[in-house]
Short mmCIF file of C-alpha atoms and ligand atoms in Angstrom, two decimals:
data_model
loop_
_atom_site.label_atom_id
_atom_site.label_comp_id
_atom_site.label_asym_id
_atom_site.label_seq_id
_atom_site.Cartn_x
_atom_site.Cartn_y
_atom_site.Cartn_z
CA MET A 1 95.00 144.48 138.91
CA ILE A 2 93.45 146.34 141.95
CA VAL A 3 90.81 144.42 143.87
CA LEU A 4 88.66 145.74 146.62
CA VAL A 5 87.65 142.86 149.06
CA LEU A 6 84.49 143.27 151.01
CA ASN A 7 83.28 141.26 153.92
CA CYS A 8 79.74 142.54 155.00
CA GLY A 9 78.48 141.52 158.23
CA SER A 10 75.11 142.36 159.85
CA SER A 11 76.18 145.74 161.12
CA SER A 12 79.85 145.97 159.86
CA ILE A 13 81.94 145.97 156.77
CA LYS A 14 85.64 144.89 156.63
CA TYR A 15 87.47 145.89 153.59
CA GLN A 16 91.03 145.56 152.09
CA LEU A 17 92.45 147.19 148.85
CA LEU A 18 95.06 145.16 147.25
CA GLU A 19 97.50 145.42 144.15
CA MET A 20 97.56 141.94 142.88
CA LYS A 21 100.81 142.33 140.72
CA ASP A 22 102.74 141.70 143.93
CA GLU A 23 99.82 141.07 146.40
CA THR A 24 100.49 144.31 148.26
CA LEU A 25 98.00 145.77 150.57
CA ILE A 26 97.24 149.25 149.65
CA ALA A 27 94.73 150.19 152.43
CA LYS A 28 92.26 148.37 154.80
CA GLY A 29 89.54 149.32 157.16
CA LEU A 30 86.47 148.46 159.06
CA VAL A 31 83.06 150.06 159.25
CA GLU A 32 81.03 149.35 162.44
CA ARG A 33 77.63 149.96 163.90
CA ILE A 34 75.82 150.45 160.58
CA GLY A 35 72.18 151.20 161.28
CA MET A 36 72.90 152.16 164.91
CA GLU A 37 73.96 155.12 166.84
CA GLY A 38 77.75 155.71 166.83
CA SER A 39 78.44 154.37 163.23
CA VAL A 40 82.31 154.60 162.75
CA ILE A 41 84.81 154.01 160.06
CA THR A 42 88.40 153.18 160.81
CA HIS A 43 90.71 153.49 157.66
CA GLU A 44 94.42 152.77 157.26
CA LYS A 45 96.57 153.17 154.30
CA THR A 46 99.48 150.98 154.53
CA GLY A 47 102.37 152.62 156.24
CA HIS A 48 100.21 155.59 157.39
CA ILE A 49 98.31 156.19 160.71
CA LYS A 50 94.83 154.88 161.23
CA ILE A 51 92.04 157.44 160.74
CA VAL A 52 88.80 157.03 162.81
CA LYS A 53 85.78 158.94 161.79
CA GLU A 54 82.27 158.70 163.46
CA VAL A 55 79.68 159.40 160.76
CA PRO A 56 75.87 158.30 160.66
CA MET A 57 75.47 155.27 158.19
CA LYS A 58 71.90 153.87 157.84
CA ASP A 59 72.68 150.91 155.76
CA HIS A 60 75.41 149.09 153.82
CA LYS A 61 75.14 151.30 150.89
CA ASP A 62 75.99 154.30 153.02
CA GLY A 63 78.74 152.22 154.54
CA ILE A 64 80.31 151.46 151.31
CA LYS A 65 79.93 155.18 150.20
CA HIS A 66 82.03 155.96 153.22
CA VAL A 67 84.53 153.30 152.34
CA MET A 68 84.94 154.88 148.86
CA ASP A 69 85.38 158.34 150.45
CA ALA A 70 87.95 157.02 152.79
CA LEU A 71 89.85 155.47 150.06
CA LEU A 72 89.64 158.56 147.80
CA ALA A 73 90.92 160.98 150.65
CA PRO A 74 94.39 162.43 150.18
CA ASP A 75 95.97 159.63 152.42
CA GLY A 76 93.39 157.04 151.42
CA GLY A 77 95.31 154.94 148.94
CA LEU A 78 93.25 155.50 145.70
CA LYS A 79 93.31 158.20 143.04
CA SER A 80 90.00 157.37 141.29
CA LEU A 81 87.24 154.73 141.66
CA LYS A 82 87.97 153.86 138.09
CA ASP A 83 91.31 152.28 139.45
CA ILE A 84 89.24 149.49 141.02
CA ASP A 85 89.33 146.55 138.53
CA ALA A 86 87.32 144.18 140.46
CA ILE A 87 85.50 143.54 143.79
CA GLY A 88 85.67 140.29 145.86
CA HIS A 89 82.70 139.65 148.16
CA ARG A 90 82.87 137.12 151.03
CA VAL A 91 79.52 135.18 151.09
CA VAL A 92 78.84 132.85 153.79
CA HIS A 93 76.42 130.39 152.26
CA ALA A 94 76.10 129.01 148.75
CA GLY A 95 74.26 125.85 149.79
CA GLU A 96 75.02 123.05 147.22
CA LYS A 97 74.98 125.71 144.35
CA TYR A 98 78.47 126.55 144.10
CA SER A 99 81.67 124.65 144.88
CA ASN A 100 83.91 127.41 143.62
CA SER A 101 83.96 131.10 143.57
CA ILE A 102 82.16 132.71 140.80
CA LEU A 103 81.57 135.94 138.86
CA ILE A 104 78.44 137.49 140.21
CA SER A 105 75.46 137.75 137.73
CA ASP A 106 71.72 138.27 138.33
CA THR A 107 71.48 134.49 138.14
CA VAL A 108 74.11 134.03 140.99
CA VAL A 109 72.31 136.76 143.24
CA ALA A 110 68.94 134.78 142.64
CA ALA A 111 70.65 131.59 143.83
CA LEU A 112 72.16 133.18 146.88
CA GLU A 113 68.75 134.66 147.70
CA GLU A 114 67.46 131.06 147.67
CA CYS A 115 70.16 130.25 150.32
CA ILE A 116 68.98 132.94 152.79
CA ASP A 117 66.93 130.28 154.67
CA LEU A 118 70.29 128.37 155.24
CA ALA A 119 72.07 131.50 156.63
CA PRO A 120 69.41 134.10 157.71
CA LEU A 121 71.87 136.14 159.68
CA HIS A 122 74.80 136.14 157.06
CA ASN A 123 73.54 136.03 153.56
CA PRO A 124 71.21 139.17 153.59
CA PRO A 125 74.07 141.64 154.58
CA ASN A 126 76.28 139.90 152.07
CA LEU A 127 73.71 140.49 149.30
CA ASP A 128 73.21 144.08 150.50
CA GLY A 129 76.96 144.62 149.98
CA ILE A 130 76.70 143.24 146.46
CA GLN A 131 73.55 145.27 145.66
CA ALA A 132 75.23 148.49 146.97
CA CYS A 133 78.39 147.97 144.86
CA LYS A 134 76.26 147.35 141.84
CA GLU A 135 74.55 150.75 142.28
CA LEU A 136 77.77 152.63 143.30
CA MET A 137 80.25 151.19 140.96
CA PRO A 138 78.27 149.85 137.96
CA GLY A 139 80.14 147.69 135.51
CA VAL A 140 83.03 146.71 137.87
CA PRO A 141 83.20 142.90 137.91
CA MET A 142 82.33 141.26 141.29
CA VAL A 143 83.24 137.68 142.42
CA GLY A 144 81.51 135.84 145.24
CA VAL A 145 83.90 133.77 147.43
CA PHE A 146 81.87 131.36 149.50
CA ASP A 147 82.55 129.94 153.07
CA THR A 148 80.90 126.71 152.14
CA ALA A 149 82.37 126.14 148.74
CA PHE A 150 85.55 124.43 149.74
CA HIS A 151 83.62 121.78 151.74
CA GLN A 152 81.51 120.70 148.72
CA THR A 153 83.95 117.94 148.00
CA MET A 154 82.72 116.00 151.05
CA ARG A 155 81.10 112.71 150.41
CA PRO A 156 77.53 111.87 151.44
CA GLU A 157 78.86 109.56 154.15
CA SER A 158 80.33 112.78 155.75
CA TYR A 159 77.77 115.31 155.06
CA LEU A 160 74.51 113.50 155.64
CA TYR A 161 72.66 113.37 158.99
CA ALA A 162 70.90 110.21 160.16
CA ILE A 163 67.46 111.72 160.05
CA PRO A 164 64.83 110.81 157.35
CA TYR A 165 66.42 111.24 153.96
CA LYS A 166 63.40 113.30 152.75
CA TYR A 167 64.54 116.31 154.98
CA TYR A 168 67.89 116.47 152.85
CA GLU A 169 65.77 116.33 149.76
CA LYS A 170 62.89 118.81 150.98
CA TYR A 171 64.96 121.28 152.97
CA GLY A 172 68.58 120.71 152.13
CA ILE A 173 69.39 119.56 155.68
CA ARG A 174 72.98 118.41 155.63
CA LYS A 175 76.49 119.42 156.84
CA TYR A 176 77.82 122.20 154.78
CA GLY A 177 80.73 123.36 156.83
CA PHE A 178 82.13 126.97 157.14
CA HIS A 179 85.54 128.78 157.31
CA GLY A 180 86.23 127.30 153.82
CA THR A 181 88.39 130.09 152.68
CA SER A 182 90.50 129.72 155.82
CA HIS A 183 90.90 125.95 155.61
CA LYS A 184 91.72 126.27 151.82
CA TYR A 185 94.39 128.97 152.63
CA MET A 186 96.01 126.86 155.32
CA ALA A 187 96.18 123.85 153.00
CA ILE A 188 97.82 125.77 150.22
CA GLU A 189 100.33 127.61 152.42
CA ALA A 190 101.23 124.41 154.37
CA ALA A 191 102.10 122.54 151.20
CA GLU A 192 104.19 125.39 149.98
CA MET A 193 106.01 125.68 153.26
CA LEU A 194 106.67 121.89 153.42
CA ASN A 195 107.58 122.13 149.78
CA ILE A 196 105.24 118.94 149.07
CA ASP A 197 102.50 118.99 146.36
CA VAL A 198 99.26 119.42 148.24
CA ASN A 199 97.87 116.47 146.35
CA ASP A 200 100.25 114.24 148.27
CA LEU A 201 99.41 115.49 151.70
CA LYS A 202 96.95 114.71 154.42
CA LEU A 203 96.24 117.73 156.56
CA ILE A 204 94.16 118.64 159.68
CA THR A 205 93.45 122.34 159.68
CA CYS A 206 92.39 124.03 162.99
CA HIS A 207 90.67 127.41 162.54
CA LEU A 208 90.38 128.39 166.23
CA GLY A 209 88.93 131.88 166.82
CA ASN A 210 85.59 132.99 168.34
CA GLY A 211 84.15 130.62 165.79
CA ALA A 212 86.12 127.54 165.51
CA SER A 213 86.28 124.51 163.25
CA VAL A 214 88.47 121.65 162.34
CA SER A 215 88.79 120.19 158.75
CA ALA A 216 90.28 117.10 157.21
CA ILE A 217 91.92 117.83 153.96
CA LYS A 218 93.14 114.81 151.79
CA HIS A 219 94.96 115.75 148.56
CA GLY A 220 93.85 119.17 148.61
CA ARG A 221 90.09 118.43 149.09
CA SER A 222 87.99 118.92 152.20
CA VAL A 223 86.79 115.29 153.10
CA ASP A 224 85.21 116.34 156.46
CA THR A 225 84.74 119.41 158.79
CA SER A 226 83.36 119.92 162.29
CA MET A 227 80.88 122.68 161.57
CA GLY A 228 77.62 121.44 160.23
CA PHE A 229 74.33 122.63 158.75
CA THR A 230 75.01 125.82 160.68
CA PRO A 231 78.34 127.04 162.28
CA LEU A 232 76.85 125.77 165.67
CA GLU A 233 77.89 122.27 165.31
CA GLY A 234 81.37 120.79 166.15
CA LEU A 235 83.99 122.33 168.59
CA VAL A 236 83.02 124.15 171.70
CA MET A 237 83.60 127.82 170.76
CA GLY A 238 83.61 131.13 172.42
CA THR A 239 79.91 131.35 173.06
CA ARG A 240 78.57 128.39 170.78
CA CYS A 241 77.85 124.96 172.37
CA GLY A 242 79.18 122.76 169.54
CA ASP A 243 78.02 119.17 169.31
CA LEU A 244 75.07 118.41 171.50
CA ASP A 245 72.38 115.83 172.10
CA PRO A 246 69.34 117.38 170.21
CA SER A 247 66.95 116.35 172.99
CA ILE A 248 68.51 118.97 175.18
CA VAL A 249 66.88 121.73 173.23
CA SER A 250 63.34 120.71 174.03
CA LEU A 251 64.11 119.82 177.58
CA ILE A 252 65.62 123.39 178.35
CA GLY A 253 62.59 124.91 176.52
CA GLU A 254 60.13 122.95 178.60
CA LYS A 255 61.85 123.51 181.96
CA GLU A 256 62.60 127.16 181.30
CA GLY A 257 59.42 128.08 179.80
CA ILE A 258 61.01 129.53 176.62
CA THR A 259 60.62 129.07 172.90
CA GLU A 260 62.86 126.98 170.66
CA GLY A 261 64.19 130.16 169.10
CA GLU A 262 65.29 131.38 172.50
CA VAL A 263 66.99 128.11 173.42
CA THR A 264 68.99 128.25 169.98
CA SER A 265 69.94 131.86 170.86
CA ILE A 266 71.19 130.63 174.22
CA LEU A 267 73.19 127.81 172.44
CA ASN A 268 74.71 130.35 170.04
CA LYS A 269 75.28 133.27 172.36
CA GLU A 270 75.61 132.18 175.83
CA SER A 271 77.15 128.69 175.78
CA GLY A 272 80.62 127.52 174.78
CA VAL A 273 83.49 128.52 177.08
CA LEU A 274 81.60 131.47 178.22
CA GLY A 275 78.68 129.22 179.37
CA ILE A 276 80.93 126.75 181.26
CA SER A 277 83.16 129.34 182.89
CA GLY A 278 80.53 131.93 183.56
CA ILE A 279 83.14 134.63 183.01
CA SER A 280 84.15 135.32 179.42
CA SER A 281 84.44 133.97 175.89
CA ASP A 282 87.90 135.43 175.57
CA PHE A 283 90.68 132.96 176.14
CA ARG A 284 92.93 135.70 177.62
CA ASP A 285 90.31 136.31 180.48
CA LEU A 286 89.89 132.62 181.10
CA GLU A 287 93.69 131.89 181.27
CA ALA A 288 94.11 134.81 183.66
CA ALA A 289 91.18 133.53 185.88
CA MET A 290 92.63 129.98 185.89
CA LYS A 291 95.83 131.44 187.11
CA GLU A 292 94.00 132.94 189.90
CA GLY A 293 92.54 129.54 190.84
CA ASN A 294 89.18 129.63 189.10
CA ARG A 295 88.20 126.01 188.49
CA ARG A 296 85.51 126.66 186.02
CA ALA A 297 87.74 128.74 183.81
CA GLU A 298 90.16 125.91 183.76
CA LEU A 299 87.51 123.33 183.08
CA ALA A 300 86.31 125.51 180.03
CA LEU A 301 89.78 125.61 178.64
CA ASN A 302 90.24 121.79 179.27
CA ILE A 303 86.95 121.02 177.59
CA PHE A 304 87.76 123.07 174.58
CA ALA A 305 91.16 121.51 174.20
CA ARG A 306 89.67 117.95 174.50
CA LYS A 307 87.07 118.63 171.74
CA VAL A 308 89.84 119.75 169.37
CA ARG A 309 91.93 116.59 170.19
CA PHE A 310 88.71 114.52 169.74
CA TYR A 311 88.38 115.81 166.09
CA ILE A 312 92.11 115.54 165.41
CA GLY A 313 91.72 111.73 166.43
CA ALA A 314 88.73 111.22 164.40
CA TYR A 315 90.16 112.82 161.29
CA ILE A 316 93.40 110.78 161.41
CA ALA A 317 91.12 107.76 161.54
CA GLU A 318 89.12 109.05 158.72
CA MET A 319 92.19 109.72 156.36
CA ASN A 320 94.32 106.80 157.71
CA GLY A 321 96.93 109.22 159.01
CA VAL A 322 98.02 112.73 158.88
CA ASP A 323 101.13 114.69 157.63
CA ALA A 324 100.51 118.00 159.38
CA ILE A 325 98.30 119.71 161.70
CA VAL A 326 97.84 123.39 161.06
CA PHE A 327 96.77 126.16 163.46
CA THR A 328 95.18 129.60 162.66
CA GLY A 329 92.60 132.12 163.97
CA GLY A 330 92.90 134.36 167.10
CA ILE A 331 93.45 131.44 169.42
CA GLY A 332 95.39 129.16 167.04
CA GLU A 333 97.79 131.98 166.26
CA ASN A 334 98.13 133.71 169.75
CA ASP A 335 97.36 131.16 172.48
CA THR A 336 100.62 129.30 173.30
CA TYR A 337 99.03 127.61 176.34
CA MET A 338 96.09 126.45 174.45
CA ARG A 339 98.19 125.02 171.59
CA GLU A 340 100.22 123.13 174.28
CA LEU A 341 97.09 121.73 175.80
CA ILE A 342 95.61 120.58 172.61
CA CYS A 343 98.94 118.83 171.57
CA LYS A 344 99.60 117.23 174.87
CA ASN A 345 99.70 113.38 175.17
CA MET A 346 99.48 112.76 171.52
CA GLY A 347 103.02 111.54 171.18
CA ASN A 348 101.87 108.00 170.32
CA LEU A 349 100.06 109.40 167.25
CA GLY A 350 103.36 111.01 166.17
CA ILE A 351 102.31 114.59 167.17
CA LYS A 352 105.12 116.15 169.29
CA LEU A 353 105.02 119.89 169.95
CA ASP A 354 108.37 121.71 170.69
CA PRO A 355 107.55 123.95 173.73
CA TYR A 356 110.38 126.33 172.87
CA LYS A 357 109.28 126.70 169.15
CA ASN A 358 105.60 127.04 170.39
CA ASN A 359 106.49 130.20 172.18
CA VAL A 360 105.66 132.38 169.37
CA ARG A 361 102.73 134.25 168.00
CA SER A 362 101.09 134.87 164.58
CA LYS A 363 104.02 133.81 162.34
CA MET A 364 104.27 131.16 159.67
CA VAL A 365 106.24 128.57 161.48
CA ILE A 366 106.73 124.81 162.24
CA LEU A 367 106.18 124.21 165.83
CA SER A 368 106.75 120.38 166.16
CA THR A 369 110.10 118.89 167.31
CA ASP A 370 112.43 117.86 164.60
CA ASP A 371 111.69 114.16 165.23
CA SER A 372 107.93 114.53 165.24
CA PRO A 373 106.45 112.39 162.36
CA VAL A 374 103.58 114.70 162.17
CA LYS A 375 104.39 118.35 161.53
CA ILE A 376 102.66 120.96 163.58
CA MET A 377 102.49 124.34 161.95
CA MET A 378 101.00 127.79 162.52
CA ILE A 379 99.88 129.76 159.51
CA PRO A 380 98.30 133.15 160.27
CA SER A 381 95.00 133.53 158.53
CA ASN A 382 94.72 135.80 155.60
CA GLU A 383 91.08 135.22 154.31
CA GLU A 384 91.09 138.72 152.40
CA LEU A 385 94.12 137.59 150.40
CA VAL A 386 92.45 134.33 149.18
CA ILE A 387 89.33 136.37 148.28
CA ALA A 388 91.47 138.80 146.10
CA ARG A 389 93.52 136.06 144.57
CA GLU A 390 90.30 134.19 143.49
CA THR A 391 88.73 137.40 142.32
CA ASN A 392 91.89 138.31 140.35
CA GLU A 393 91.90 134.80 138.62
CA ILE A 394 88.29 134.73 137.78
CA VAL A 395 88.05 138.25 136.37
CA LYS A 396 91.25 137.60 134.36
CA HIS A 397 89.92 134.44 133.08
CA SER A 398 86.52 135.94 132.24
CA ARG A 399 88.29 138.67 130.07
CA LEU A 400 90.04 135.88 127.99
CA LEU A 401 86.69 134.33 127.05
P1 AMP B 1 89.11 135.54 166.02
O1 AMP B 1 87.61 135.27 166.07
O2 AMP B 1 89.79 134.73 165.15
O3 AMP B 1 89.33 137.03 165.87
O4 AMP B 1 89.67 135.25 167.54
C1 AMP B 1 89.22 136.04 168.65
C2 AMP B 1 89.63 135.21 169.87
O5 AMP B 1 90.99 134.93 169.92
C3 AMP B 1 89.38 136.02 171.17
O6 AMP B 1 88.09 136.04 171.57
C4 AMP B 1 90.30 135.40 172.07
O7 AMP B 1 89.73 134.34 172.78
C5 AMP B 1 91.46 134.83 171.19
N1 AMP B 1 92.72 135.47 171.44
C6 AMP B 1 93.17 136.45 170.81
N2 AMP B 1 94.44 136.99 171.29
C7 AMP B 1 94.83 136.00 172.19
C8 AMP B 1 96.02 135.93 173.05
N3 AMP B 1 96.90 136.79 172.97
N4 AMP B 1 95.95 134.89 173.88
C9 AMP B 1 94.91 134.09 173.92
N5 AMP B 1 93.75 134.12 173.16
C10 AMP B 1 93.69 135.09 172.27
#
């Protein structure tokens, strides 16, 4: 089965075309600046050079048309659109409606439209992508793979906030968690690497990129995660503040004479390690500045690492132990210094990083010392592959019905 995976952001579309027989990547690409000046598509058939083309694209439908043109070009990877057997869409928020990926129907689209209030920036472009595919490739089965779904196994003790219960009932205010596809992938791959059934494992998975979250995964099920009602809660991130005393919001608004919406935007876009350092949200810039003696860059990195350790400790307590800690994401896969900082001084918890093994980037490897009771692992993220696998399974199953 050939599966097209689409990840539609507000002004971008990431895509991959995969042959599921052997899980090979046929082609991949990225559409950027949709609806803006300078829209551009970058397409790469596996083993061929990248093709970059600037072309006006007014909306996601236009964008997907150009994805199809790129795939059908002589070095594109596809002979005919009829060869696409299924489409897998990454969808950010499914609220409490879906705890698994699902075949997209009109009912599913209506349910996702009801979740727009919960993810006003993310769900609309995801739905635009679904609508565009329906028009451009009618009849091709589509599957929705949700960021929130994997965390639907959390218990109310983990997901409820201590605010009047009526707000959960009236507005669905609770912890949902995000990066679910990535946390699930880490759990499955870690179990395979360790050659232990995932049902026998306690794992702490750390997705550390521009957005960052940690999850506690017991017996293959998410029991807790650091992101909350929105992806703003939890760890300190590139530009997001993470956990915060809520009274700070009204105080900043009052003192600065700005609206609550403007404060929220500052907490999302101008905070995190960028806010603390005043330099950059990119860990490469911060580490370079630290080496030149910049104290605030060093402080930002230390605060980030401390918060990851804080959640690791909390989740060890929550699960009464941990067998392995897994790292992924731009920072988790590339930042040797940050992994070392996070794992420092946790020997008494059985967490011992091997500095020699840690000197590696973006590989599926074990990074802990041979005598470390808790394994430390790195598993490069491959969310597109998870989306393609789920799409393949669901479409195959639906054909049997
Ligand atoms: P992601 O959102 O997963 O793509 O991660 C992006 C972030 O990863 C960047 O903003 C950097 O902070 C970080 N990153 C990427 N490469 C490196 C590297 N070689 N060293 C340190 N941090 C890195």
